[in-house]
Tab-separated table of C-alpha atoms in Angstrom:
chain	number	residue	atom	x	y	z
A	25	MET	CA	-5.786	-12.571	-9.346
A	26	ILE	CA	-5.108	-15.310	-6.806
A	27	SER	CA	-1.985	-15.629	-5.461
A	28	ALA	CA	-0.888	-18.926	-4.302
A	29	SER	CA	1.897	-17.237	-2.455
A	30	GLU	CA	3.758	-15.065	-0.798
A	31	SER	CA	6.130	-14.742	-4.189
A	32	GLU	CA	2.711	-14.788	-6.776
A	33	THR	CA	1.692	-11.667	-4.306
A	34	TYR	CA	5.378	-9.746	-4.558
A	35	ALA	CA	5.151	-10.550	-7.989
A	36	ILE	CA	1.178	-8.498	-8.579
A	37	ALA	CA	2.893	-5.689	-6.274
A	38	GLY	CA	5.493	-5.435	-8.512
A	39	GLU	CA	3.425	-5.030	-11.899
A	40	LEU	CA	1.683	-2.584	-9.744
A	41	ALA	CA	5.187	-1.150	-8.967
A	42	ARG	CA	6.039	-0.651	-12.208
A	43	ARG	CA	2.719	1.339	-13.394
A	44	VAL	CA	2.286	4.035	-10.552
A	45	ARG	CA	4.074	7.432	-10.719
A	46	PRO	CA	3.997	9.854	-7.951
A	47	GLY	CA	0.721	11.433	-6.740
A	48	ASP	CA	-0.508	8.006	-7.181
A	49	THR	CA	-1.760	6.432	-3.561
A	50	ILE	CA	-2.607	3.079	-3.518
A	51	LEU	CA	-5.633	1.925	-0.983
A	52	LEU	CA	-4.483	-1.481	0.384
A	53	ALA	CA	-8.046	-3.118	2.107
A	54	GLY	CA	-8.219	-6.079	4.444
A	55	VAL	CA	-8.923	-8.414	7.360
A	56	LEU	CA	-5.852	-8.242	9.646
A	57	GLY	CA	-3.167	-11.003	7.958
A	58	ALA	CA	-4.436	-10.923	4.211
A	59	GLY	CA	-1.415	-9.909	3.328
A	60	LYS	CA	-1.274	-6.110	3.480
A	61	THR	CA	2.869	-6.055	4.019
A	62	THR	CA	3.939	-8.179	2.608
A	63	PHE	CA	1.626	-6.028	-0.981
A	64	VAL	CA	3.398	-3.922	0.771
A	65	ARG	CA	6.861	-5.231	0.416
A	66	GLY	CA	6.409	-6.440	-3.067
A	67	PHE	CA	5.721	-3.488	-4.550
A	68	VAL	CA	8.531	-1.527	-2.826
A	69	GLU	CA	11.353	-4.331	-3.670
A	70	ALA	CA	10.292	-4.328	-6.918
A	71	LEU	CA	11.708	-0.808	-7.002
A	72	GLY	CA	14.754	-1.306	-5.458
A	73	TRP	CA	14.311	-1.010	-1.581
A	74	ARG	CA	16.909	-4.011	-0.214
A	75	GLY	CA	15.903	-2.832	2.539
A	76	ALA	CA	13.311	-4.527	5.968
A	77	VAL	CA	10.028	-3.565	5.119
A	78	ARG	CA	8.326	-3.616	8.048
A	79	SER	CA	4.184	-2.553	9.038
A	80	PRO	CA	4.631	0.961	10.537
A	81	THR	CA	2.009	0.393	13.219
A	82	PHE	CA	3.672	1.994	15.634
A	83	ASN	CA	5.543	4.569	13.927
A	84	LEU	CA	2.190	5.051	11.112
A	85	ILE	CA	4.140	6.359	8.821
A	86	GLN	CA	7.360	4.834	6.775
A	87	THR	CA	9.172	5.863	3.316
A	88	PHE	CA	11.522	4.783	1.204
A	89	ASP	CA	14.069	5.988	-0.914
A	90	THR	CA	12.968	3.769	-4.330
A	91	LYS	CA	12.728	6.096	-7.069
A	92	PRO	CA	9.771	7.624	-7.229
A	93	PRO	CA	10.086	7.558	-3.499
A	94	VAL	CA	7.040	6.140	-1.264
A	95	MET	CA	5.352	6.610	1.923
A	96	HIS	CA	3.576	3.448	3.574
A	97	ALA	CA	1.086	3.369	6.643
A	98	ASP	CA	-0.454	1.856	8.380
A	99	LEU	CA	-3.847	3.893	9.816
A	100	TYR	CA	-5.132	1.068	11.998
A	101	ARG	CA	-4.679	1.826	15.478
A	102	LEU	CA	-6.482	5.242	14.345
A	103	LYS	CA	-9.988	6.505	14.291
A	104	SER	CA	-9.000	9.213	11.313
A	105	ALA	CA	-5.895	10.441	9.390
A	106	THR	CA	-6.778	13.350	10.228
A	107	GLY	CA	-3.197	15.267	11.203
A	108	LEU	CA	-1.109	12.376	10.701
A	109	GLY	CA	0.668	14.732	7.241
A	110	ILE	CA	-0.091	12.523	4.653
A	111	GLU	CA	-0.301	15.132	2.506
A	112	ASP	CA	3.161	16.494	2.726
A	113	TYR	CA	3.422	13.052	0.731
A	114	LEU	CA	0.719	12.603	-1.852
A	115	ASP	CA	2.481	14.624	-5.084
A	116	ASP	CA	5.890	13.635	-4.669
A	117	HIS	CA	5.461	9.583	-3.312
A	118	VAL	CA	3.633	6.486	-4.310
A	119	CYS	CA	1.524	6.338	-0.844
A	120	LEU	CA	0.778	2.528	0.215
A	121	ILE	CA	-2.078	3.331	2.424
A	122	GLU	CA	-3.563	0.711	5.071
A	123	TRP	CA	-6.305	0.882	6.677
A	124	PRO	CA	-7.971	3.407	4.055
A	125	ASP	CA	-11.480	3.542	5.731
A	126	ARG	CA	-9.767	6.406	8.227
A	127	LEU	CA	-8.640	8.779	5.969
A	128	ALA	CA	-11.859	11.037	5.510
A	129	GLY	CA	-10.984	12.317	2.427
A	130	LEU	CA	-7.729	13.875	2.779
A	131	VAL	CA	-6.559	11.774	-0.828
A	132	ASP	CA	-7.999	12.370	-4.384
A	133	PRO	CA	-9.894	9.729	-5.455
A	134	THR	CA	-9.054	10.192	-9.187
A	135	ARG	CA	-5.092	9.544	-8.012
A	136	CYS	CA	-6.114	6.312	-6.258
A	137	PHE	CA	-5.895	2.637	-6.960
A	138	ARG	CA	-7.950	-0.139	-5.089
A	139	VAL	CA	-6.857	-3.353	-3.398
A	140	SER	CA	-8.829	-5.213	-1.951
A	141	MET	CA	-7.132	-8.780	-0.658
A	142	GLU	CA	-8.778	-12.198	1.134
A	143	PHE	CA	-8.158	-15.219	2.444
A	144	HIS	CA	-9.114	-17.552	-0.921
A	145	ASN	CA	-8.729	-21.524	-0.441
A	146	SER	CA	-5.317	-21.442	1.503
A	147	GLY	CA	-4.571	-18.319	-0.735
A	148	ARG	CA	-5.560	-14.824	-1.383
A	149	MET	CA	-7.950	-13.565	-3.659
A	150	ILE	CA	-6.023	-10.113	-5.106
A	151	ASN	CA	-8.281	-6.987	-6.599
A	152	ILE	CA	-6.784	-3.943	-8.051
A	153	THR	CA	-9.184	-1.128	-9.131
A	154	GLU	CA	-7.253	0.927	-11.267
A	155	PRO	CA	-8.289	5.466	-11.121
A	156	ASP	CA	-11.422	6.600	-12.983
């Protein structure tokens, strides 16, 4: 899908938000500035969140009291997510994880949606792959 604006990214994220359930994990991949946190913002707002949504680059994990509850992790500053506690959220939250290459097998790949984002002309190319 091509997103030419922030509102289009929100709409794409919102569509995915309506399809997931607790226990699902969304792996967000893309270079810095590709729109991963914008996607998260659209996702949690579609689930009713009305507060601030910032990338948890320094605190690493942020949770949102939505229905279903959401955990957002940004692993950019880590070499590995081992010991971070992500597994504590996997069963009862929808988990959105930026920089998933640092997960080192902590999530069940059969419950993972993969979202890749890259620059495309003046917008973004967003590819979503559903779990097997």
